[in-house]
Coordinates of C-alpha atoms in Angstrom, one line a residue:
X490 CA 20.7 115.5 100.2
X491 CA 21.8 114.5 96.8
X492 CA 25.2 116.2 96.3
X493 CA 28.1 117.6 98.2
X494 CA 31.4 119.3 97.6
X495 CA 34.0 121.1 99.6
X496 CA 37.6 121.5 100.6
X497 CA 40.0 121.7 103.5
X498 CA 42.7 124.3 103.2
X499 CA 43.4 128.0 103.2
X500 CA 41.6 129.7 100.3
X501 CA 40.9 133.3 99.4
X502 CA 37.3 134.4 98.9
X503 CA 36.3 131.1 100.4
X504 CA 32.5 131.7 100.3
X505 CA 32.6 132.7 96.7
X506 CA 34.8 129.7 95.7
X507 CA 32.4 127.3 97.5
X508 CA 29.4 128.9 95.9
X509 CA 30.9 128.4 92.4
X510 CA 31.8 124.8 93.2
X511 CA 28.2 124.1 94.2
X512 CA 26.9 125.8 91.1
X513 CA 28.7 123.2 89.0
X514 CA 26.6 120.4 90.5
X515 CA 23.4 122.4 91.2
X516 CA 21.5 119.7 89.2
X517 CA 22.1 117.3 92.1
X518 CA 20.0 119.4 94.4
X519 CA 18.3 122.5 92.8
X520 CA 15.7 123.0 95.5
X521 CA 17.8 123.6 98.6
X522 CA 21.4 123.9 99.7
X523 CA 23.5 124.7 102.7
X524 CA 27.1 125.6 103.6
X525 CA 29.5 125.4 106.5
X526 CA 32.5 127.6 106.4
X527 CA 35.0 127.9 109.3
X528 CA 38.6 128.8 109.0
X529 CA 40.2 126.4 106.5
X530 CA 37.1 124.2 106.1
X531 CA 34.3 124.7 103.6
X532 CA 31.5 122.1 103.1
X533 CA 28.4 122.5 100.8
X534 CA 25.5 120.3 100.1
X535 CA 22.5 120.3 97.8
X536 CA 19.1 118.7 98.1
X537 CA 16.3 117.7 95.9
X538 CA 13.9 118.4 98.7
X539 CA 12.7 121.8 99.9
X540 CA 14.3 122.1 103.3
X541 CA 13.5 124.5 106.1
X542 CA 16.1 127.1 107.3
X543 CA 17.4 124.8 110.1
X544 CA 17.9 121.9 107.7
X545 CA 19.7 124.0 105.2
X546 CA 22.9 123.7 107.1
X547 CA 25.4 120.8 107.2
X548 CA 24.7 119.4 110.6
X549 CA 27.4 120.1 113.3
X550 CA 27.6 119.4 116.9
X551 CA 29.3 122.3 118.8
X552 CA 30.1 120.2 121.8
X553 CA 31.8 117.4 119.8
X554 CA 33.1 119.6 117.0
X555 CA 32.0 117.5 114.0
X556 CA 30.5 118.6 110.7
X557 CA 28.9 116.4 108.1
X558 CA 27.8 116.6 104.5
X559 CA 26.4 113.6 102.7
X560 CA 24.5 112.2 99.8
X561 CA 22.2 109.2 100.1
X562 CA 19.5 107.3 101.9
X563 CA 20.0 105.3 105.2
X564 CA 17.3 102.6 105.4
X565 CA 18.1 101.4 109.0
X566 CA 18.2 104.9 110.5
X567 CA 15.5 104.2 113.0
X568 CA 17.2 101.1 114.3
X569 CA 20.6 102.8 114.4
X570 CA 19.2 105.8 116.2
X571 CA 17.6 103.6 118.8
X572 CA 20.8 101.8 119.3
X573 CA 22.7 105.1 119.9
X574 CA 20.0 106.4 122.2
X575 CA 20.4 103.2 124.3
X576 CA 24.1 104.2 124.6
X577 CA 23.2 107.6 126.0
X578 CA 23.2 109.8 122.9
X579 CA 20.6 112.6 122.8
X580 CA 19.1 113.5 119.4
X581 CA 17.8 116.9 118.7
X582 CA 16.5 116.1 115.2
X583 CA 15.6 113.1 113.0
X584 CA 18.2 114.2 110.4
X585 CA 20.5 111.7 108.9
X586 CA 23.4 114.1 109.4
X587 CA 23.0 114.1 113.1
X588 CA 22.8 110.3 113.0
X589 CA 26.1 110.1 111.1
X590 CA 27.8 112.3 113.6
X591 CA 26.7 110.4 116.7
X592 CA 27.4 107.2 114.8
X593 CA 30.9 108.3 114.0
X594 CA 31.6 109.4 117.6
X595 CA 30.5 106.0 118.8
X596 CA 31.8 103.6 116.1
X597 CA 34.6 105.7 114.3
X598 CA 35.7 103.9 111.2
X599 CA 33.3 101.0 111.9
X600 CA 30.3 103.3 111.2
X601 CA 30.0 102.4 107.4
X602 CA 29.5 98.7 108.4
X603 CA 26.5 99.8 110.5
X604 CA 24.7 101.5 107.6
X605 CA 22.1 99.9 105.4
X606 CA 21.6 102.0 102.4
X607 CA 23.4 104.0 99.7
X608 CA 25.7 106.9 100.8
X609 CA 28.7 109.0 100.3
X610 CA 29.6 111.4 103.1
X611 CA 32.4 113.4 104.7
X612 CA 32.8 114.3 108.4
X613 CA 35.1 117.1 109.4
X614 CA 36.6 116.9 112.8
X615 CA 37.0 120.6 113.7
X616 CA 39.1 120.0 116.8
X617 CA 41.6 117.5 115.5
X618 CA 41.6 118.8 111.9
X619 CA 40.8 115.4 110.4
X620 CA 38.5 114.3 107.6
X621 CA 36.6 111.0 107.4
X622 CA 34.7 109.9 104.4
X623 CA 32.9 106.7 103.2
X624 CA 31.1 105.2 100.3
X625 CA 28.4 102.6 100.2
X626 CA 29.0 98.9 99.7
X627 CA 28.2 98.7 96.0
X628 CA 29.3 102.2 95.0
X629 CA 25.8 103.5 94.1
X630 CA 26.8 107.0 95.2
X631 CA 29.9 108.6 93.7
X632 CA 32.7 110.1 95.8
X633 CA 35.8 111.8 94.4
X634 CA 38.8 113.4 96.2
X635 CA 42.1 115.1 95.4
X636 CA 44.9 116.7 97.2
X637 CA 46.6 119.6 95.4
X638 CA 48.5 122.7 96.6
X639 CA 47.8 121.8 100.2
X640 CA 44.0 121.7 99.5
X641 CA 42.0 118.6 100.1
X642 CA 39.0 118.4 97.8
X643 CA 36.0 116.1 98.0
X644 CA 32.7 115.9 96.3
X645 CA 30.0 114.0 94.4
X646 CA 31.3 115.1 91.0
X647 CA 34.7 116.0 89.6
X648 CA 33.4 119.1 87.9
X649 CA 32.7 120.7 91.3
X650 CA 36.5 121.0 91.9
X651 CA 37.2 123.0 88.7
X652 CA 36.4 126.5 90.0
X653 CA 38.8 126.3 92.9
X654 CA 41.9 128.5 92.1
X655 CA 44.2 125.8 93.5
X656 CA 42.8 122.9 91.5
X657 CA 45.1 121.8 88.7
X658 CA 43.2 120.5 85.7
X659 CA 45.5 118.1 83.9
X660 CA 44.8 115.1 81.7
X661 CA 45.8 111.7 83.2
X662 CA 47.6 110.2 80.2
X663 CA 47.5 106.7 81.7
X664 CA 43.7 106.6 81.7
X665 CA 43.1 106.5 77.9
X666 CA 44.5 103.1 77.1
X667 CA 42.4 101.1 79.6
X668 CA 39.3 103.1 78.8
X669 CA 39.5 102.1 75.1
X670 CA 39.7 98.4 76.2
X671 CA 37.0 98.4 78.9
X672 CA 34.8 101.2 77.5
X673 CA 34.5 103.0 80.9
X674 CA 37.0 104.9 83.2
X675 CA 38.3 101.8 84.9
X676 CA 41.2 103.2 86.9
X677 CA 41.0 104.5 90.5
X678 CA 42.8 107.7 89.4
X679 CA 40.4 109.4 87.0
X680 CA 41.0 111.1 83.7
X681 CA 41.9 114.2 85.7
X682 CA 45.4 113.6 87.0
X683 CA 45.5 113.6 90.8
X684 CA 41.7 113.1 91.2
X685 CA 40.7 109.7 92.6
X686 CA 37.5 107.8 93.1
X687 CA 36.9 106.5 96.6
X688 CA 36.3 102.9 95.8
X689 CA 33.0 101.2 96.7
X690 CA 32.9 99.8 100.3
X691 CA 35.9 101.9 101.3
X692 CA 36.4 104.7 103.9
X693 CA 38.9 107.5 103.7
X694 CA 40.8 109.4 106.4
X695 CA 42.8 112.6 105.8
X696 CA 45.0 113.7 108.6
X697 CA 47.0 116.8 107.7
X698 CA 47.4 115.7 104.1
X699 CA 48.1 112.1 104.9
X700 CA 45.3 110.3 103.0
X701 CA 44.6 106.6 103.5
X702 CA 41.7 104.4 102.4
X703 CA 40.5 101.1 103.7
X704 CA 38.0 98.5 102.6
X705 CA 35.3 97.8 105.2
X706 CA 33.2 95.2 103.3
X707 CA 33.7 92.7 100.4
X708 CA 31.2 90.3 98.8
X709 CA 31.8 86.7 99.7
X710 CA 30.0 83.9 97.9
X711 CA 29.4 81.0 100.4
X712 CA 26.9 78.6 98.7
X713 CA 24.7 76.5 101.0
X714 CA 23.2 73.1 100.4
X715 CA 19.6 74.4 101.1
X716 CA 16.9 73.0 98.9
X717 CA 16.2 75.1 95.8
X718 CA 12.7 75.9 96.9
X719 CA 13.9 77.3 100.1
X720 CA 16.5 79.5 98.4
X721 CA 14.0 80.7 96.0
X722 CA 11.7 81.7 98.9
X723 CA 14.5 83.6 100.6
X724 CA 15.2 85.5 97.4
X725 CA 11.6 86.5 97.0
X726 CA 11.3 87.5 100.7
X727 CA 14.5 89.5 100.7
X728 CA 13.6 91.4 97.5
X729 CA 10.1 92.3 98.7
X730 CA 11.4 93.5 102.0
X731 CA 14.1 95.6 100.2
X732 CA 11.5 97.1 97.8
X733 CA 9.5 98.0 100.9
X734 CA 12.4 99.9 102.7
X735 CA 13.4 101.5 99.4
X736 CA 10.1 103.4 99.4
X737 CA 11.2 105.3 102.4
X738 CA 10.4 109.0 102.5
X739 CA 7.5 111.2 101.4
X740 CA 8.3 111.0 97.7
X741 CA 6.5 110.3 94.5
X742 CA 7.7 107.0 93.1
X743 CA 7.9 105.5 89.7
X744 CA 9.8 102.7 88.1
X745 CA 12.0 102.2 85.0
X746 CA 10.7 99.2 83.0
X747 CA 12.3 97.2 80.3
X748 CA 11.4 93.8 78.9
X749 CA 13.7 92.0 81.3
X750 CA 12.9 90.1 84.5
X751 CA 14.7 92.4 86.9
X752 CA 12.8 95.6 86.3
X753 CA 9.6 93.6 85.7
X754 CA 10.0 91.9 89.1
X755 CA 10.6 95.2 90.9
X756 CA 7.7 96.9 89.1
X757 CA 5.2 94.1 89.8
X758 CA 6.0 94.1 93.6
X759 CA 6.2 97.9 93.9
X760 CA 3.1 98.7 91.8
X761 CA 3.9 102.4 91.2
X762 CA 1.4 104.6 89.5
X763 CA 3.7 105.0 86.5
X764 CA 6.5 103.2 84.6
X765 CA 8.9 104.8 82.2
X766 CA 10.4 103.3 79.0
X767 CA 12.3 104.7 76.0
X768 CA 13.6 103.1 72.8
X769 CA 14.5 103.6 69.2
X770 CA 12.3 103.1 66.1
X771 CA 14.6 100.6 64.5
X772 CA 13.7 96.9 64.8
X773 CA 15.2 95.1 67.8
X774 CA 16.2 98.4 69.4
X775 CA 13.1 99.0 71.6
X776 CA 11.6 97.4 74.7
X777 CA 8.6 99.7 74.7
X778 CA 6.0 97.1 73.5
X779 CA 6.9 94.6 76.2
X780 CA 7.0 97.2 78.9
X781 CA 3.6 98.6 77.9
X782 CA 2.1 95.1 77.8
X783 CA 3.2 94.4 81.4
X784 CA 2.1 97.8 82.6
X785 CA -1.3 97.3 81.1
X786 CA -1.7 93.9 82.8
X787 CA -0.8 95.5 86.1
X788 CA -3.1 98.5 85.6
X789 CA -0.1 100.9 85.6
X790 CA 0.4 103.8 83.2
X791 CA 3.5 103.4 81.0
X792 CA 5.0 106.7 80.0
X793 CA 7.2 106.0 76.9
X794 CA 9.0 107.8 74.2
X795 CA 10.7 106.9 70.9
X796 CA 14.1 108.7 70.8
X797 CA 15.2 110.8 67.9
X798 CA 18.8 110.1 66.7
X799 CA 19.5 113.7 65.7
X800 CA 18.6 114.9 69.2
X801 CA 20.8 112.2 70.7
X802 CA 23.8 113.4 68.7
X803 CA 23.0 117.0 69.5
X804 CA 23.1 116.1 73.3
X805 CA 26.3 114.1 73.3
X806 CA 28.4 117.0 74.6
X807 CA 26.0 117.6 77.4
X808 CA 25.8 113.9 78.2
X809 CA 29.6 113.6 78.4
X810 CA 29.9 116.7 80.4
X811 CA 27.5 115.3 83.0
X812 CA 29.4 112.0 83.1
X813 CA 32.6 113.8 84.2
X814 CA 34.8 111.3 82.4
X815 CA 34.6 109.8 78.9
X816 CA 32.3 106.8 78.7
X817 CA 31.5 104.8 75.6
X818 CA 28.6 102.6 76.8
X819 CA 26.0 103.7 74.3
X820 CA 23.3 103.1 76.9
X821 CA 24.2 106.4 78.6
X822 CA 22.1 108.0 75.8
X823 CA 18.8 106.4 76.4
X824 CA 19.4 106.6 80.2
X825 CA 19.8 110.3 79.9
X826 CA 16.5 110.7 78.0
X827 CA 14.7 108.2 80.2
X828 CA 15.6 110.2 83.2
X829 CA 14.5 113.4 81.5
X830 CA 11.1 111.7 80.7
X831 CA 10.6 110.4 84.3
X832 CA 11.7 113.6 86.0
X833 CA 8.6 115.4 84.7
X834 CA 6.4 113.0 86.6
X835 CA 8.1 111.7 89.7
X836 CA 11.1 112.5 92.0
X837 CA 12.3 108.9 92.6
X838 CA 12.4 105.8 90.4
X839 CA 13.2 102.2 91.3
X840 CA 15.3 100.1 89.0
X841 CA 16.4 96.5 88.5
X842 CA 20.1 97.2 88.4
X843 CA 22.4 94.8 90.2
X844 CA 20.4 91.6 89.7
X845 CA 22.7 90.3 86.9
X846 CA 25.9 90.7 89.0
X847 CA 24.4 89.3 92.2
X848 CA 22.5 86.3 90.7
X849 CA 24.4 85.4 87.6
X850 CA 22.5 86.9 84.7
X851 CA 24.9 87.6 81.9
X852 CA 25.4 85.4 78.9
X853 CA 29.1 85.4 79.4
X854 CA 28.6 83.4 82.6
X855 CA 26.7 80.7 80.7
X856 CA 28.2 77.3 80.1
X857 CA 26.2 75.6 77.4
X858 CA 26.0 71.8 76.9
X859 CA 28.2 72.2 73.8
X860 CA 30.8 73.9 75.9
X861 CA 30.7 71.3 78.6
X862 CA 31.2 68.6 76.0
X863 CA 34.1 70.5 74.4
X864 CA 35.8 70.8 77.8
X865 CA 36.2 67.0 77.9
X866 CA 39.1 67.6 75.4
X867 CA 42.5 67.8 77.3
X868 CA 43.1 71.2 78.7
X869 CA 46.4 71.6 77.0
X870 CA 44.8 71.2 73.6
X871 CA 41.9 73.6 74.5
X872 CA 44.4 76.1 75.8
X873 CA 46.3 76.1 72.6
X874 CA 43.2 76.6 70.6
X875 CA 42.1 79.4 72.9
X876 CA 45.4 81.3 72.5
X877 CA 45.2 80.9 68.8
X878 CA 41.6 82.1 68.7
X879 CA 42.6 85.4 70.5
X880 CA 44.7 86.3 67.5
X881 CA 41.9 85.8 65.0
X882 CA 39.7 88.5 63.6
X883 CA 36.0 88.6 64.6
X884 CA 35.0 85.3 63.0
X885 CA 32.3 82.7 63.9
X886 CA 33.5 80.4 66.7
X887 CA 36.2 82.7 68.1
X888 CA 34.6 83.5 71.4
X889 CA 33.6 79.8 71.9
X890 CA 37.3 78.7 71.5
X891 CA 38.5 81.4 73.8
X892 CA 35.9 80.8 76.5
X893 CA 36.4 77.1 76.5
X894 CA 40.1 77.1 76.1
X895 CA 41.2 79.7 78.7
X896 CA 40.4 80.4 82.3
X897 CA 38.4 83.6 83.0
X898 CA 41.6 85.2 84.3
X899 CA 43.0 84.9 80.8
X900 CA 40.0 86.2 78.7
X901 CA 37.2 87.8 80.8
X902 CA 37.7 91.4 81.7
X903 CA 34.0 92.2 82.4
X904 CA 30.8 92.7 80.5
X905 CA 32.4 95.1 78.0
X906 CA 35.5 94.8 75.8
X907 CA 36.0 97.1 72.9
X908 CA 39.6 96.9 71.7
X909 CA 42.2 94.2 72.2
X910 CA 45.2 95.4 74.1
X911 CA 47.5 95.1 71.1
X912 CA 45.1 97.1 68.9
X913 CA 45.2 100.0 71.4
X914 CA 49.0 100.0 71.4
X915 CA 49.0 100.4 67.6
X916 CA 46.3 103.0 67.7
X917 CA 47.7 105.5 70.3
X918 CA 50.4 108.0 69.9
X919 CA 53.5 107.5 72.1
X920 CA 52.5 109.6 75.0
X921 CA 49.4 107.6 75.7
X922 CA 50.6 104.0 75.3
X923 CA 51.8 103.5 78.8
X924 CA 48.7 103.0 80.9
X925 CA 48.2 100.0 83.1
X926 CA 47.8 96.6 81.3
X927 CA 44.6 94.6 81.5
X928 CA 46.4 92.1 83.8
X929 CA 47.5 95.0 86.1
X930 CA 43.8 95.8 86.5
X931 CA 42.1 92.4 86.8
X932 CA 44.7 90.2 88.4
X933 CA 44.4 91.7 91.9
X934 CA 40.7 91.2 91.8
X935 CA 40.9 87.6 90.5
X936 CA 43.5 86.9 93.2
X937 CA 40.9 87.3 95.9
X938 CA 38.7 84.5 94.4
X939 CA 41.4 82.3 92.9
X940 CA 39.9 79.1 94.4
X941 CA 36.3 79.8 93.3
X942 CA 34.5 78.4 90.3
X943 CA 34.5 80.3 87.0
X944 CA 31.0 81.8 87.4
X945 CA 31.8 83.2 90.8
X946 CA 35.1 84.6 89.5
X947 CA 33.3 86.5 86.6
X948 CA 30.6 87.8 88.9
X949 CA 33.2 89.0 91.4
X950 CA 35.1 90.8 88.7
X951 CA 32.0 92.4 87.3
X952 CA 30.9 93.6 90.8
X953 CA 34.2 95.4 91.3
X954 CA 34.6 96.9 87.8
X955 CA 31.6 96.8 85.5
X956 CA 28.9 97.3 88.0
X957 CA 30.4 100.3 89.9
X958 CA 32.2 102.1 87.1
X959 CA 29.8 101.5 84.3
X960 CA 26.3 100.6 85.3
X961 CA 26.0 102.6 88.6
X962 CA 28.2 105.5 87.4
X963 CA 26.0 106.2 84.3
X964 CA 22.8 105.6 86.3
X965 CA 23.8 108.2 88.9
X966 CA 25.2 110.8 86.6
X967 CA 22.4 110.6 83.9
X968 CA 19.6 110.7 86.5
X969 CA 21.1 113.4 88.6
X970 CA 21.5 115.4 85.4
X971 CA 17.7 115.8 85.6
X972 CA 17.6 116.0 89.4
X973 CA 16.0 112.5 89.5
X974 CA 16.9 110.1 92.4
X975 CA 17.2 106.4 91.6
X976 CA 17.0 103.5 94.0
X977 CA 18.1 99.9 93.2
X978 CA 16.5 97.4 95.7
X979 CA 18.7 94.5 94.4
X980 CA 21.7 96.4 95.6
X981 CA 20.9 96.0 99.2
X982 CA 23.0 94.2 101.9
X983 CA 20.1 92.0 102.9
X984 CA 19.5 90.9 99.3
X985 CA 23.3 90.3 99.0
X986 CA 23.3 88.0 102.0
X987 CA 20.8 85.8 100.2
X988 CA 22.7 86.0 96.8
X989 CA 25.9 84.9 98.5
X990 CA 24.2 81.6 99.5
X991 CA 23.0 80.6 96.0
X992 CA 25.1 77.8 94.6
X993 CA 26.5 78.3 91.1
X994 CA 24.2 75.6 89.7
X995 CA 21.3 77.7 90.7
X996 CA 22.8 80.9 89.3
X997 CA 23.6 79.6 85.8
X998 CA 22.7 76.1 84.4
X999 CA 21.6 74.4 81.3
X1000 CA 18.1 75.9 81.7
X1001 CA 18.9 79.6 82.1
X1002 CA 20.9 82.3 83.6
X1003 CA 19.7 83.8 86.9
X1004 CA 17.9 80.5 87.4
X1005 CA 17.0 80.9 91.1
X1006 CA 16.1 84.5 90.7
X1007 CA 13.8 83.7 87.8
X1008 CA 12.0 81.1 89.9
X1009 CA 11.5 83.7 92.6
X1010 CA 10.2 86.2 90.0
X1011 CA 7.5 83.7 89.0
X1012 CA 6.0 84.2 92.4
X1013 CA 5.1 87.7 91.3
X1014 CA 5.3 87.6 87.5
X1015 CA 3.6 85.5 84.8
X1016 CA 6.1 82.9 83.4
X1017 CA 6.4 84.8 80.1
X1018 CA 8.0 87.7 81.9
X1019 CA 10.1 85.7 84.3
X1020 CA 11.9 83.9 81.5
X1021 CA 12.4 86.9 79.2
X1022 CA 15.9 88.1 78.2
X1023 CA 16.2 91.9 78.3
X1024 CA 17.9 93.6 75.4
X1025 CA 19.3 96.3 77.7
X1026 CA 19.1 99.8 76.3
X1027 CA 20.2 98.9 72.8
X1028 CA 21.4 101.8 70.8
X1029 CA 21.8 101.5 67.0
X1030 CA 25.2 103.1 66.8
X1031 CA 26.3 100.7 64.0
X1032 CA 23.5 102.0 61.9
X1033 CA 24.0 105.7 62.8
X1034 CA 27.7 105.6 61.8
X1035 CA 26.7 104.4 58.3
X1036 CA 24.3 107.4 57.8
X1037 CA 26.1 110.2 56.0
X1038 CA 25.2 113.1 58.3
X1039 CA 26.5 111.3 61.4
X1040 CA 29.5 109.8 59.6
X1041 CA 30.6 113.3 58.5
X1042 CA 30.4 114.5 62.1
X1043 CA 32.6 111.7 63.3
X1044 CA 35.0 112.1 60.3
X1045 CA 35.5 115.8 61.1
X1046 CA 36.4 114.9 64.7
X1047 CA 38.8 112.1 63.6
X1048 CA 40.6 114.4 61.2
X1049 CA 41.0 117.2 63.8
X1050 CA 44.4 118.3 65.2
X1051 CA 43.1 117.4 68.6
X1052 CA 42.6 113.8 67.5
X1053 CA 46.1 113.6 66.1
X1054 CA 47.5 114.3 69.6
X1055 CA 46.1 111.0 70.8
X1056 CA 45.6 108.7 67.9
X1057 CA 47.3 107.6 64.7
X1058 CA 45.1 109.4 62.2
X1059 CA 45.3 106.7 59.4
X1060 CA 44.4 104.0 61.8
X1061 CA 41.3 105.6 63.2
X1062 CA 40.2 106.8 59.7
X1063 CA 40.5 103.2 58.5
X1064 CA 38.3 102.0 61.3
X1065 CA 35.7 104.6 60.3
X1066 CA 35.9 104.2 56.5
X1067 CA 35.7 100.4 56.7
X1068 CA 32.6 100.5 58.9
X1069 CA 30.9 103.2 56.8
X1070 CA 31.5 101.2 53.7
X1071 CA 30.0 98.1 55.3
X1072 CA 33.2 96.0 55.2
X1073 CA 33.3 95.3 58.9
X1074 CA 31.5 96.3 62.1
X1075 CA 33.7 98.8 64.0
X1076 CA 30.8 100.7 65.6
X1077 CA 31.9 100.2 69.3
X1078 CA 35.5 101.0 68.5
X1079 CA 34.6 104.2 66.6
X1080 CA 32.2 105.2 69.3
X1081 CA 34.8 104.8 72.1
X1082 CA 37.2 107.1 70.3
X1083 CA 34.5 109.6 69.4
X1084 CA 33.2 109.8 73.0
X1085 CA 36.7 110.5 74.3
X1086 CA 37.2 113.3 71.7
X1087 CA 33.9 114.9 72.6
X1088 CA 34.7 114.8 76.3
X1089 CA 38.2 116.1 75.9
X1090 CA 37.0 119.0 73.7
X1091 CA 34.4 119.9 76.3
X1092 CA 36.7 119.8 79.4
X1093 CA 40.0 120.8 78.0
X1094 CA 39.3 123.1 75.1
X1095 CA 35.8 124.7 75.5
X1096 CA 35.5 124.7 79.3
X1097 CA 36.7 128.0 80.6
X1098 CA 35.9 127.6 84.3
X1099 CA 36.9 131.0 85.7
X1100 CA 36.5 133.2 82.6
X1101 CA 34.0 136.0 83.0
X1102 CA 32.9 134.5 86.3
X1103 CA 32.2 136.3 89.6
X1104 CA 35.0 134.2 91.1
X1105 CA 37.5 135.6 88.5
X1106 CA 36.4 139.1 89.2
X1107 CA 36.7 138.6 92.9
X1108 CA 40.2 137.1 92.7
X1109 CA 41.4 140.0 90.6
X1110 CA 40.5 142.6 93.3

């Protein structure tokens, strides 16, 4: 299965409502679907596989009165099934849905801890009228829920809730401010008021409208004093084993390939028939040549494409619609077209996502020799310089002074930072200035690792914000937009167990980032590839905005009455004009605003969910 949606609560024309909800996410499983409807409960799932008649039903056990709908892959299903059989459970099928039901009966809320894989699922207890749901450790699979007008909604995508007559579509005014700072929807409550994300590594219970969530797992870095060579061997062994289990199922596999070590490592071990790469024609905005070179050396066909900026702009509305919420990471664009390219050839792709967060790969984690020397200056002096630097415009040396003068808690909010908090306060109109502060968002996370070193603190924050709500969110939504399943072998609990053991000095040091991982990669890759820095889906938005035809599109949006509801018109026009004239680089700031306006127009102005639909006709009878 690759998508689910449903609700608990009395609803007129329940079958028709559920059908329309499923239609909204048909891209997650266009080949097969199934429904369960009984009294107040309605569950629907969609699958990328062609299922037989028996499989096209959310599994339920009449004796024990449980129903399940899920999305994901469970890689230890055989072991868990054997464990349950030894406890007396009888299996009628080899379906994951039956495994989840028996597992829930036996382990209750401890079930998610038992599962190795990626998943989001709901179990409806027909007898006790309770709902249980869970999401995988890293948040690879999305899970949304809401409780409105005595209806409990759940599903893989927010858009699936829109057709329900009791769903209230309302903008969450507190979400805009933090989005502009972080570049992605960072809050637990989404841009749709009253709709929430079930956090990664959490389970949910709904008992007659009383909803509670609990964390069942948390990453814990506990470095060992093992020799480096031993650690490197464990990394290589764990990743190879993970890649092996991630090939589970009778599916045609490919791999996304960039110039970086992570996807190169996965590709070299996997050895698929085809790899897939996209890029732009501008210099330094393509990884195609490097990807093709490695593919040629491995004897693998590299399917590649140069992207057209005009088509990218033309597809922005569709891309933001598929994302559910506004998202200004420009890499969602090449990801969308990469998935489109791969979906023509394969049904599943493996990726290198997660390696940077687990093994310390980002430049922000790096502490250069110059920084170490600077840190010999008394902390009070450095702190003063750091505070002063935060008030400076974007000038050479600013980030160095901030990074060396302040603790991560004071400056690092994750891999992306678009606007400073004070800038956003001056940019927004009064109704949208009151979202949570940066400290409201990051402080509770940092609190859990307050005694750890700086590298671990930054990795921990990125795993809880950037990884799940940017990297994995866009990967799921953009690939599912083309009915393509992705699998990320780095994001595996067995790989994580090894990553937790790696000392900071073997994550980031004077030689490189991801130091131990790169040494492991050399066991599969030539040194040239193991040491490469990827450029990570670069998108030439700075150049685009300085081209007249794209500038005029953005300008029209910024001058609209809709934009004036959220932003001070003069402020956003100054950002755009100054960038267009080459005075400053405001590309990311402009892009964040523009992406929000496109998304809002699509969902709150153009999207007429029930107009002229069969549901509207039925409800009028």
